[in-house]
Amino acid sequence: HNSNLYPPNDAKLRARIDWVMAAWSTNVYAKWAARMYPILGFAPDVADKEKANKELKEALDNFAKAFVTSGSKFLAGNKLTIADYKVLPFLFGLSLPFVQKKSGVKLAPRLAQYVQDIMPLMKTSGILTSNGGWSVKEFVESKTDFPDFVGTTLVVGEGCFVF
């Protein structure tokens, strides 16, 4: 357990970390799951894909506006925290070109850059890209039988501060 990821003596930072994680869990996760779980084979596809994409866009745009802010490298401020560990796998999944092709959503450039910037800082992030066929990337890209999205691709997670 690394107490720097959830500092015991910094109530303000802990509150911000809790807010990031709660906002993801209550406002974004279900919208993310509606688009990703069918691709992963964990749920049937939604009937109205464009509506689901718009709902994900709204949720992720609002999340980005609140937590990807000017002067903050990480979601809860200027320190890597457990909030970054919680959200990274979900954003990583959305950053994959395969997911864009299958879902019709594309991660906004600033959030895609966040994913690329933060992965080298997390010792465990390699499991997202390569793990003997079981990484997030490898697993997602094995789902070739899922049909490609037909329609206009939406950029999700816009409205965040661009460095």
PDB file of C-alpha atoms in Angstrom, residues 2-159:
ATOM      1  CA  ASN A   2       1.459   3.324  -1.109  1.00  0.00           C
ATOM      2  CA  SER A   3       0.105   6.063   1.159  1.00  0.00           C
ATOM      3  CA  ASN A   4       1.309   8.702  -1.328  1.00  0.00           C
ATOM      4  CA  LEU A   5      -1.502   7.626  -3.642  1.00  0.00           C
ATOM      5  CA  TYR A   6      -4.090   8.497  -0.961  1.00  0.00           C
ATOM      6  CA  PRO A   7      -2.202  10.711   1.537  1.00  0.00           C
ATOM      7  CA  PRO A   8      -3.453  10.186   5.089  1.00  0.00           C
ATOM      8  CA  ASN A   9      -2.569  13.713   6.245  1.00  0.00           C
ATOM      9  CA  ASP A  10      -4.033  15.722   3.365  1.00  0.00           C
ATOM     10  CA  ALA A  11      -7.798  15.921   3.838  1.00  0.00           C
ATOM     11  CA  LYS A  12      -8.266  18.337   0.933  1.00  0.00           C
ATOM     12  CA  LEU A  13      -6.447  16.078  -1.534  1.00  0.00           C
ATOM     13  CA  ARG A  14      -8.257  12.994  -0.223  1.00  0.00           C
ATOM     14  CA  ALA A  15     -11.578  14.769  -0.735  1.00  0.00           C
ATOM     15  CA  ARG A  16     -10.614  15.607  -4.318  1.00  0.00           C
ATOM     16  CA  ILE A  17      -9.494  12.005  -4.933  1.00  0.00           C
ATOM     17  CA  ASP A  18     -12.807  10.742  -3.548  1.00  0.00           C
ATOM     18  CA  TRP A  19     -14.689  13.214  -5.765  1.00  0.00           C
ATOM     19  CA  VAL A  20     -12.849  12.069  -8.914  1.00  0.00           C
ATOM     20  CA  MET A  21     -13.526   8.406  -8.167  1.00  0.00           C
ATOM     21  CA  ALA A  22     -17.163   9.006  -7.203  1.00  0.00           C
ATOM     22  CA  ALA A  23     -17.763  11.139 -10.299  1.00  0.00           C
ATOM     23  CA  TRP A  24     -16.358   8.400 -12.495  1.00  0.00           C
ATOM     24  CA  SER A  25     -18.370   5.670 -10.778  1.00  0.00           C
ATOM     25  CA  THR A  26     -21.673   7.533 -10.692  1.00  0.00           C
ATOM     26  CA  ASN A  27     -21.597   9.638 -13.861  1.00  0.00           C
ATOM     27  CA  VAL A  28     -19.308   8.027 -16.421  1.00  0.00           C
ATOM     28  CA  TYR A  29     -18.940   4.308 -15.757  1.00  0.00           C
ATOM     29  CA  ALA A  30     -22.427   3.184 -16.852  1.00  0.00           C
ATOM     30  CA  LYS A  31     -22.150   5.197 -20.072  1.00  0.00           C
ATOM     31  CA  TRP A  32     -18.676   3.744 -20.696  1.00  0.00           C
ATOM     32  CA  ALA A  33     -19.940   0.227 -20.012  1.00  0.00           C
ATOM     33  CA  ALA A  34     -22.855   0.655 -22.431  1.00  0.00           C
ATOM     34  CA  ARG A  35     -20.338   1.090 -25.266  1.00  0.00           C
ATOM     35  CA  MET A  36     -17.438  -1.089 -24.099  1.00  0.00           C
ATOM     36  CA  TYR A  37     -19.110  -4.155 -22.584  1.00  0.00           C
ATOM     37  CA  PRO A  38     -20.766  -5.225 -25.854  1.00  0.00           C
ATOM     38  CA  ILE A  39     -17.400  -5.001 -27.639  1.00  0.00           C
ATOM     39  CA  LEU A  40     -15.811  -7.078 -24.869  1.00  0.00           C
ATOM     40  CA  GLY A  41     -18.583  -9.661 -25.120  1.00  0.00           C
ATOM     41  CA  PHE A  42     -19.897  -8.961 -21.610  1.00  0.00           C
ATOM     42  CA  ALA A  43     -23.301  -7.540 -22.623  1.00  0.00           C
ATOM     43  CA  PRO A  44     -25.591  -7.294 -25.640  1.00  0.00           C
ATOM     44  CA  ASP A  45     -25.114  -4.240 -27.817  1.00  0.00           C
ATOM     45  CA  VAL A  46     -27.349  -1.239 -27.227  1.00  0.00           C
ATOM     46  CA  ALA A  47     -30.159  -0.695 -29.710  1.00  0.00           C
ATOM     47  CA  ASP A  48     -29.465   3.017 -30.222  1.00  0.00           C
ATOM     48  CA  LYS A  49     -25.698   3.293 -30.547  1.00  0.00           C
ATOM     49  CA  GLU A  50     -25.721   6.985 -31.486  1.00  0.00           C
ATOM     50  CA  LYS A  51     -27.761   7.832 -28.381  1.00  0.00           C
ATOM     51  CA  ALA A  52     -25.403   5.795 -26.203  1.00  0.00           C
ATOM     52  CA  ASN A  53     -22.437   7.588 -27.780  1.00  0.00           C
ATOM     53  CA  LYS A  54     -24.010  10.990 -27.092  1.00  0.00           C
ATOM     54  CA  GLU A  55     -24.645   9.999 -23.462  1.00  0.00           C
ATOM     55  CA  LEU A  56     -21.030   8.881 -23.084  1.00  0.00           C
ATOM     56  CA  LYS A  57     -19.860  12.122 -24.680  1.00  0.00           C
ATOM     57  CA  GLU A  58     -21.899  14.254 -22.285  1.00  0.00           C
ATOM     58  CA  ALA A  59     -20.707  12.321 -19.224  1.00  0.00           C
ATOM     59  CA  LEU A  60     -17.052  12.258 -20.259  1.00  0.00           C
ATOM     60  CA  ASP A  61     -17.075  15.890 -21.411  1.00  0.00           C
ATOM     61  CA  ASN A  62     -18.371  16.909 -17.976  1.00  0.00           C
ATOM     62  CA  PHE A  63     -15.804  14.702 -16.238  1.00  0.00           C
ATOM     63  CA  ALA A  64     -12.994  16.234 -18.299  1.00  0.00           C
ATOM     64  CA  LYS A  65     -14.196  19.778 -17.571  1.00  0.00           C
ATOM     65  CA  ALA A  66     -14.118  19.070 -13.841  1.00  0.00           C
ATOM     66  CA  PHE A  67     -10.900  17.058 -13.533  1.00  0.00           C
ATOM     67  CA  VAL A  68      -8.605  17.673 -16.498  1.00  0.00           C
ATOM     68  CA  THR A  69      -7.868  21.250 -15.596  1.00  0.00           C
ATOM     69  CA  SER A  70      -5.330  23.970 -16.211  1.00  0.00           C
ATOM     70  CA  GLY A  71      -2.145  23.437 -14.251  1.00  0.00           C
ATOM     71  CA  SER A  72      -3.006  19.906 -13.126  1.00  0.00           C
ATOM     72  CA  LYS A  73      -1.086  17.020 -14.604  1.00  0.00           C
ATOM     73  CA  PHE A  74      -3.223  14.407 -12.876  1.00  0.00           C
ATOM     74  CA  LEU A  75      -6.952  14.039 -12.197  1.00  0.00           C
ATOM     75  CA  ALA A  76      -6.822  15.121  -8.553  1.00  0.00           C
ATOM     76  CA  GLY A  77      -4.093  17.751  -8.917  1.00  0.00           C
ATOM     77  CA  ASN A  78      -0.335  17.665  -9.328  1.00  0.00           C
ATOM     78  CA  LYS A  79       0.282  14.268  -7.737  1.00  0.00           C
ATOM     79  CA  LEU A  80      -0.331  10.799  -9.049  1.00  0.00           C
ATOM     80  CA  THR A  81      -3.110   9.321  -6.901  1.00  0.00           C
ATOM     81  CA  ILE A  82      -5.325   6.294  -6.660  1.00  0.00           C
ATOM     82  CA  ALA A  83      -7.869   8.247  -8.748  1.00  0.00           C
ATOM     83  CA  ASP A  84      -5.528   8.055 -11.744  1.00  0.00           C
ATOM     84  CA  TYR A  85      -5.135   4.316 -11.208  1.00  0.00           C
ATOM     85  CA  LYS A  86      -8.915   3.909 -11.108  1.00  0.00           C
ATOM     86  CA  VAL A  87      -9.693   5.850 -14.275  1.00  0.00           C
ATOM     87  CA  LEU A  88      -6.710   4.953 -16.473  1.00  0.00           C
ATOM     88  CA  PRO A  89      -7.896   1.479 -17.616  1.00  0.00           C
ATOM     89  CA  PHE A  90     -11.210   2.910 -18.800  1.00  0.00           C
ATOM     90  CA  LEU A  91      -9.635   5.809 -20.684  1.00  0.00           C
ATOM     91  CA  PHE A  92      -6.982   3.489 -22.079  1.00  0.00           C
ATOM     92  CA  GLY A  93      -9.716   1.280 -23.534  1.00  0.00           C
ATOM     93  CA  LEU A  94     -11.344   4.264 -25.201  1.00  0.00           C
ATOM     94  CA  SER A  95      -7.991   5.373 -26.605  1.00  0.00           C
ATOM     95  CA  LEU A  96      -7.587   2.230 -28.704  1.00  0.00           C
ATOM     96  CA  PRO A  97      -8.207   2.689 -32.451  1.00  0.00           C
ATOM     97  CA  PHE A  98      -9.944  -0.716 -32.469  1.00  0.00           C
ATOM     98  CA  VAL A  99     -12.499   0.613 -29.966  1.00  0.00           C
ATOM     99  CA  GLN A 100     -13.106   3.708 -32.083  1.00  0.00           C
ATOM    100  CA  LYS A 101     -13.785   1.487 -35.095  1.00  0.00           C
ATOM    101  CA  LYS A 102     -16.195  -0.730 -33.144  1.00  0.00           C
ATOM    102  CA  SER A 103     -17.947   1.877 -30.969  1.00  0.00           C
ATOM    103  CA  GLY A 104     -17.959   5.129 -32.926  1.00  0.00           C
ATOM    104  CA  VAL A 105     -16.323   7.056 -30.088  1.00  0.00           C
ATOM    105  CA  LYS A 106     -12.865   8.566 -30.045  1.00  0.00           C
ATOM    106  CA  LEU A 107     -11.088   9.896 -26.995  1.00  0.00           C
ATOM    107  CA  ALA A 108     -10.443  13.660 -27.125  1.00  0.00           C
ATOM    108  CA  PRO A 109      -6.800  14.530 -27.872  1.00  0.00           C
ATOM    109  CA  ARG A 110      -6.137  15.918 -24.384  1.00  0.00           C
ATOM    110  CA  LEU A 111      -7.413  12.767 -22.679  1.00  0.00           C
ATOM    111  CA  ALA A 112      -5.550  10.571 -25.155  1.00  0.00           C
ATOM    112  CA  GLN A 113      -2.403  12.533 -24.255  1.00  0.00           C
ATOM    113  CA  TYR A 114      -3.165  12.075 -20.547  1.00  0.00           C
ATOM    114  CA  VAL A 115      -3.255   8.299 -21.121  1.00  0.00           C
ATOM    115  CA  GLN A 116       0.088   8.378 -22.933  1.00  0.00           C
ATOM    116  CA  ASP A 117       1.685  10.676 -20.320  1.00  0.00           C
ATOM    117  CA  ILE A 118       0.539   8.739 -17.278  1.00  0.00           C
ATOM    118  CA  MET A 119       1.201   5.162 -18.381  1.00  0.00           C
ATOM    119  CA  PRO A 120       5.002   5.361 -17.990  1.00  0.00           C
ATOM    120  CA  LEU A 121       4.513   6.686 -14.445  1.00  0.00           C
ATOM    121  CA  MET A 122       2.592   3.602 -13.343  1.00  0.00           C
ATOM    122  CA  LYS A 123       4.670   0.473 -12.942  1.00  0.00           C
ATOM    123  CA  THR A 124       1.603  -1.706 -13.460  1.00  0.00           C
ATOM    124  CA  SER A 125       0.357  -0.046 -16.662  1.00  0.00           C
ATOM    125  CA  GLY A 126       2.078  -2.633 -18.856  1.00  0.00           C
ATOM    126  CA  ILE A 127      -0.769  -5.034 -18.131  1.00  0.00           C
ATOM    127  CA  LEU A 128      -2.953  -2.766 -20.244  1.00  0.00           C
ATOM    128  CA  THR A 129      -0.881  -3.350 -23.386  1.00  0.00           C
ATOM    129  CA  SER A 130       0.742  -6.771 -23.163  1.00  0.00           C
ATOM    130  CA  ASN A 131       0.043  -9.754 -20.940  1.00  0.00           C
ATOM    131  CA  GLY A 132       0.184 -12.962 -22.916  1.00  0.00           C
ATOM    132  CA  GLY A 133      -3.061 -12.263 -24.744  1.00  0.00           C
ATOM    133  CA  TRP A 134      -4.907 -11.078 -21.642  1.00  0.00           C
ATOM    134  CA  SER A 135      -4.041  -7.382 -21.507  1.00  0.00           C
ATOM    135  CA  VAL A 136      -6.853  -4.900 -22.091  1.00  0.00           C
ATOM    136  CA  LYS A 137      -5.493  -4.122 -25.572  1.00  0.00           C
ATOM    137  CA  GLU A 138      -5.003  -7.762 -26.535  1.00  0.00           C
ATOM    138  CA  PHE A 139      -8.389  -8.826 -25.185  1.00  0.00           C
ATOM    139  CA  VAL A 140     -10.261  -5.971 -26.880  1.00  0.00           C
ATOM    140  CA  GLU A 141      -8.510  -6.557 -30.191  1.00  0.00           C
ATOM    141  CA  SER A 142      -9.445 -10.246 -30.089  1.00  0.00           C
ATOM    142  CA  LYS A 143     -13.099  -9.281 -30.482  1.00  0.00           C
ATOM    143  CA  THR A 144     -12.990  -9.184 -34.260  1.00  0.00           C
ATOM    144  CA  ASP A 145     -16.498 -10.628 -34.633  1.00  0.00           C
ATOM    145  CA  PHE A 146     -18.073  -7.475 -33.151  1.00  0.00           C
ATOM    146  CA  PRO A 147     -19.401  -5.354 -36.030  1.00  0.00           C
ATOM    147  CA  ASP A 148     -17.851  -2.026 -36.940  1.00  0.00           C
ATOM    148  CA  PHE A 149     -19.795   1.105 -36.018  1.00  0.00           C
ATOM    149  CA  VAL A 150     -21.712   2.725 -38.859  1.00  0.00           C
ATOM    150  CA  GLY A 151     -22.271   6.440 -38.441  1.00  0.00           C
ATOM    151  CA  THR A 152     -20.468   9.563 -37.326  1.00  0.00           C
ATOM    152  CA  THR A 153     -17.692   9.085 -34.779  1.00  0.00           C
ATOM    153  CA  LEU A 154     -18.018  11.302 -31.704  1.00  0.00           C
ATOM    154  CA  VAL A 155     -15.046  12.740 -29.866  1.00  0.00           C
ATOM    155  CA  VAL A 156     -15.600  12.178 -26.132  1.00  0.00           C
ATOM    156  CA  GLY A 157     -13.945  13.975 -23.239  1.00  0.00           C
ATOM    157  CA  GLU A 158     -13.762  17.386 -24.849  1.00  0.00           C
ATOM    158  CA  GLY A 159     -13.922  20.603 -22.908  1.00  0.00           C
TER     159      GLY A 159
END
